[in-house]
PDB file of C-alpha atoms in Angstrom:
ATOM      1  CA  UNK A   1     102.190 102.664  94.637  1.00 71.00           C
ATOM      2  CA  UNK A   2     100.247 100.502  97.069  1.00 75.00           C
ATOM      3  CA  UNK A   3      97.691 102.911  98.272  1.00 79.00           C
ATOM      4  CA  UNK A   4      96.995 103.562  94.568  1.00 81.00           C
ATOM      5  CA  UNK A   5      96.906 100.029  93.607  1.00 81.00           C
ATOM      6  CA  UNK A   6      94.052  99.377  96.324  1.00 81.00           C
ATOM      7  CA  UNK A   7      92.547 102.767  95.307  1.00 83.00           C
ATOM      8  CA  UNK A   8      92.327 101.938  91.824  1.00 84.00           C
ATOM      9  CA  UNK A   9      91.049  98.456  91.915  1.00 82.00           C
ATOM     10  CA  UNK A  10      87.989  99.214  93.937  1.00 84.00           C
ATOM     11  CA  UNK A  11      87.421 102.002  91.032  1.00 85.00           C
ATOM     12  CA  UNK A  12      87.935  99.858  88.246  1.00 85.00           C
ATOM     13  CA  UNK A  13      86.306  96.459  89.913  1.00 83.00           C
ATOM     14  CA  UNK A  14      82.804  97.524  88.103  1.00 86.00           C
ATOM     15  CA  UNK A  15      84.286  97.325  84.999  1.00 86.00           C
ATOM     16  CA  UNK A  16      85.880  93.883  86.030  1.00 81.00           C
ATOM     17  CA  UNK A  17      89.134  95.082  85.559  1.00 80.00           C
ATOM     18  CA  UNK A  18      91.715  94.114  88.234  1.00 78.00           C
ATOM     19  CA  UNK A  19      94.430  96.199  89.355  1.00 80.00           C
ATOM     20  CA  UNK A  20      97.235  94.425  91.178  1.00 78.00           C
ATOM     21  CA  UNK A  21     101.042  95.599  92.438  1.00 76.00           C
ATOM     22  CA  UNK A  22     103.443  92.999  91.569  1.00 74.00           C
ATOM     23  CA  UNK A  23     106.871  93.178  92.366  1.00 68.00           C
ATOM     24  CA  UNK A  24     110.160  90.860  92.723  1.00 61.00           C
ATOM     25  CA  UNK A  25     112.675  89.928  95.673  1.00 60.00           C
ATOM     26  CA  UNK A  26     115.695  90.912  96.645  1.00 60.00           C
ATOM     27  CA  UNK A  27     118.239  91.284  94.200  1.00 63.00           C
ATOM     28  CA  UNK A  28     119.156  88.394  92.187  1.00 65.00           C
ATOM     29  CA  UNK A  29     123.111  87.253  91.488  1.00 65.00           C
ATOM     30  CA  UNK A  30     123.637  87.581  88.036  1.00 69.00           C
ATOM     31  CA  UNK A  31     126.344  88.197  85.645  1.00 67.00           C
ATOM     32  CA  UNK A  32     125.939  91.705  85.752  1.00 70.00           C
ATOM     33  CA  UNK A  33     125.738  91.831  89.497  1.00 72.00           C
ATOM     34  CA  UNK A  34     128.829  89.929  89.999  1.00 71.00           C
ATOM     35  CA  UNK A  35     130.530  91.991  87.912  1.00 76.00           C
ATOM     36  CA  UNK A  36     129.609  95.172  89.752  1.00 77.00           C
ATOM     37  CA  UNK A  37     132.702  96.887  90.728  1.00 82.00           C
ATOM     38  CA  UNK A  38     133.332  99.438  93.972  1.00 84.00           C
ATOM     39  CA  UNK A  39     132.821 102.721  91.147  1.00 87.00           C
ATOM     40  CA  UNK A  40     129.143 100.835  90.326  1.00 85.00           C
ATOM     41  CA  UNK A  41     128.108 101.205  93.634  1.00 82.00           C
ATOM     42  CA  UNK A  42     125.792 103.766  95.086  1.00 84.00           C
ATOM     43  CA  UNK A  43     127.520 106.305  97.393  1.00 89.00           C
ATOM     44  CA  UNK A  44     125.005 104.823 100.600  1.00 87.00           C
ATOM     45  CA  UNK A  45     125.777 101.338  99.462  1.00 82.00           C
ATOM     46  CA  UNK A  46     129.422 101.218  99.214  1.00 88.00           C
ATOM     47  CA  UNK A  47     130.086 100.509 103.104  1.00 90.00           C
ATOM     48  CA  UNK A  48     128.167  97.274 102.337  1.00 85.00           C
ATOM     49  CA  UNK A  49     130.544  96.440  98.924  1.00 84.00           C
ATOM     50  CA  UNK A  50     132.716  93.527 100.894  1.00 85.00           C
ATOM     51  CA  UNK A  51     129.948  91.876 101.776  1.00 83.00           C
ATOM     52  CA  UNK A  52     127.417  91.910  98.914  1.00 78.00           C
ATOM     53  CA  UNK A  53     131.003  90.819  97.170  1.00 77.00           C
ATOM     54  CA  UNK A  54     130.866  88.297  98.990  1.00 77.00           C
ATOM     55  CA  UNK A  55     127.326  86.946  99.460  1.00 73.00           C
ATOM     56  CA  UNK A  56     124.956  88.550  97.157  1.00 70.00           C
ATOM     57  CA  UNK A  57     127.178  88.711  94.103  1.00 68.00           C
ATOM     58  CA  UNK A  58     127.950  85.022  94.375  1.00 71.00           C
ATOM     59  CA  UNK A  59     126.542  83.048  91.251  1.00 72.00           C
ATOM     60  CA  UNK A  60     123.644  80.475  92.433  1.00 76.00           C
ATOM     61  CA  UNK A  61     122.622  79.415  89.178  1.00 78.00           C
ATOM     62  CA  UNK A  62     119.470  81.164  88.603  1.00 74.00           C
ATOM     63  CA  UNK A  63     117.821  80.633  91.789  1.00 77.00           C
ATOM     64  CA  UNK A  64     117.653  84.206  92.683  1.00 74.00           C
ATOM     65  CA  UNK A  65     116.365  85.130  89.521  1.00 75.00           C
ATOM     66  CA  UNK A  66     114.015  83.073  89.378  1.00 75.00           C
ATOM     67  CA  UNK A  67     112.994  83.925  92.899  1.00 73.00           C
ATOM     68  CA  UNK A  68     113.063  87.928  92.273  1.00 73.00           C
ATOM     69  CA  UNK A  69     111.160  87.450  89.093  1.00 76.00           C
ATOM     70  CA  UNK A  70     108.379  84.951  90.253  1.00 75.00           C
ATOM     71  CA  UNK A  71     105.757  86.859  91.245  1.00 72.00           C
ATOM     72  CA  UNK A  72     105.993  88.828  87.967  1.00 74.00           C
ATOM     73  CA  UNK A  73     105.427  85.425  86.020  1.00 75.00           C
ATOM     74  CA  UNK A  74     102.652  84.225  88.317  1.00 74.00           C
ATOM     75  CA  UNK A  75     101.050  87.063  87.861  1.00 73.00           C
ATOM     76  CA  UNK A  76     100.979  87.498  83.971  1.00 73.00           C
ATOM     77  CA  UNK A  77      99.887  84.051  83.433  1.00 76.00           C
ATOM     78  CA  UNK A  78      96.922  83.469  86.217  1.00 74.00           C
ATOM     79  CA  UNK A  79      93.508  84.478  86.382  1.00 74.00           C
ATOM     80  CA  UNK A  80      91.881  87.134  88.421  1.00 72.00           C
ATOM     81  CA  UNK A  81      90.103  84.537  90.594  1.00 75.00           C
ATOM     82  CA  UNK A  82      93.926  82.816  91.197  1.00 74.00           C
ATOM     83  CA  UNK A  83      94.869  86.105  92.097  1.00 71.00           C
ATOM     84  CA  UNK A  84      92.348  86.311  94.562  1.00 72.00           C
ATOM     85  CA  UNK A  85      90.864  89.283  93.055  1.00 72.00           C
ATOM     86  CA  UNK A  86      91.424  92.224  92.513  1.00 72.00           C
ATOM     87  CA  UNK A  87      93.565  95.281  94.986  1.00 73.00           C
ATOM     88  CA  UNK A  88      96.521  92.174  95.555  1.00 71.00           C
ATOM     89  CA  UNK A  89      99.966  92.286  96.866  1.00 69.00           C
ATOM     90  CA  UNK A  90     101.701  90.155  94.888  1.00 68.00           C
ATOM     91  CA  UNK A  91     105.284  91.008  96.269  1.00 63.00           C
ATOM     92  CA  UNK A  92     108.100  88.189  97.142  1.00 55.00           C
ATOM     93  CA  UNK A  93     109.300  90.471  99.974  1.00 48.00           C
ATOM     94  CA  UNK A  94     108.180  90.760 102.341  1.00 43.00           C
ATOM     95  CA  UNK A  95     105.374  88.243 102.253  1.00 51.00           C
ATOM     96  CA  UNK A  96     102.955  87.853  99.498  1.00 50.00           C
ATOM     97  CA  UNK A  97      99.085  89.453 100.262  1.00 57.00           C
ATOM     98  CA  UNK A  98     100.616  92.249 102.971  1.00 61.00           C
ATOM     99  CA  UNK A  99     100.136  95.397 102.885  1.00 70.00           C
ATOM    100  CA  UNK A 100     100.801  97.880 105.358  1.00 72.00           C
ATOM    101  CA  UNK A 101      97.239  99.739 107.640  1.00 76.00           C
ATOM    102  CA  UNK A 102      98.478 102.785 106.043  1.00 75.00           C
ATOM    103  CA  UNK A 103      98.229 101.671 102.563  1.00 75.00           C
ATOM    104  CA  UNK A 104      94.650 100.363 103.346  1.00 76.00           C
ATOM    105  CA  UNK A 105      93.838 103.489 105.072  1.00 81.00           C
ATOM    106  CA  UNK A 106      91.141 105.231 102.758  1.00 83.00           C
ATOM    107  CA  UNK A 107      92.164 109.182 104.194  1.00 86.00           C
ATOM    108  CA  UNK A 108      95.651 108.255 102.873  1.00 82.00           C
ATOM    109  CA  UNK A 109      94.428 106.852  99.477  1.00 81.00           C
ATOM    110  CA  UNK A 110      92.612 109.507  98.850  1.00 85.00           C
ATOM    111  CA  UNK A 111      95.590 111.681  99.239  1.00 85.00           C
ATOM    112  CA  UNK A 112      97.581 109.594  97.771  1.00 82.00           C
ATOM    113  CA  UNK A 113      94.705 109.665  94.695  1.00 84.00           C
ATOM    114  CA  UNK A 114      94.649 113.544  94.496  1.00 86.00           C
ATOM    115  CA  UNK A 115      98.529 113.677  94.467  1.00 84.00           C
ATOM    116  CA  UNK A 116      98.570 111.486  91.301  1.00 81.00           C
ATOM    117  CA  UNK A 117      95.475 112.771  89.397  1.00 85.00           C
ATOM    118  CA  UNK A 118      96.939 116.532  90.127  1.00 86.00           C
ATOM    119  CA  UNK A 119     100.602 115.104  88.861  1.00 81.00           C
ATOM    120  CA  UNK A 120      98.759 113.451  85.650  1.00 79.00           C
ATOM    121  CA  UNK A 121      96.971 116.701  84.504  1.00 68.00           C
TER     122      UNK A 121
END
């Protein structure tokens, strides 16, 4: 998704449209996570149930929410130029603006950019 976010924003930047990834945190607590029982779980995640039971699952009032959903709501109401352009990372984790040399590689976006336009037709 990366790869083809950069890809696609240097494509699209001459028509000034911007082409960003955004994406939340970690998990939030919520209602519905708390109540998550052993049978919810993911086969691969079930080792882990005690203690997302007890530390993830924990109500916090929002915070986590609010911290998993932040970037989305940032990004919806700012400008391009608040964005800081166009081909961003706007991801709470692992740090905002970072993407990974492969992702900015342009071999593997091109791959990547064949993949998808062969998938879409």
């Amino acid at each position: 998704m990366e790869a083809m976010t950069v890809s696609l924003a240097e494509e699209l930047k001459p028509q000034g449209i911007v082409v960003n990834v955004v994406g939340g945190g970690l998990p939030a607590a919520t209602g519905m996570t708390g109540a998550m029982s052993f049978s919810d779980m993911p086969l691969v995640m079930k080792p882990l149930y005690p203690l997302l039971k007890l530390f993830a699952f924990r109500p916090d009032n929002g915070k986590s929410a609010l911290t998993a959903a932040k970037p989305a709501i940032e990004a919806a109401l700012a400008t391009p130029e608040e964005l800081g352009g166009t081909g961003q990372s706007l991801l709470a984790y692992p740090k905002v603006g970072s993407f990974k040399p492969e992702v900015l590689d342009k071999d593997n976006r091109a791959t990547v950019m064949k993949y998808v336009e062969e998938k879409l037709v």
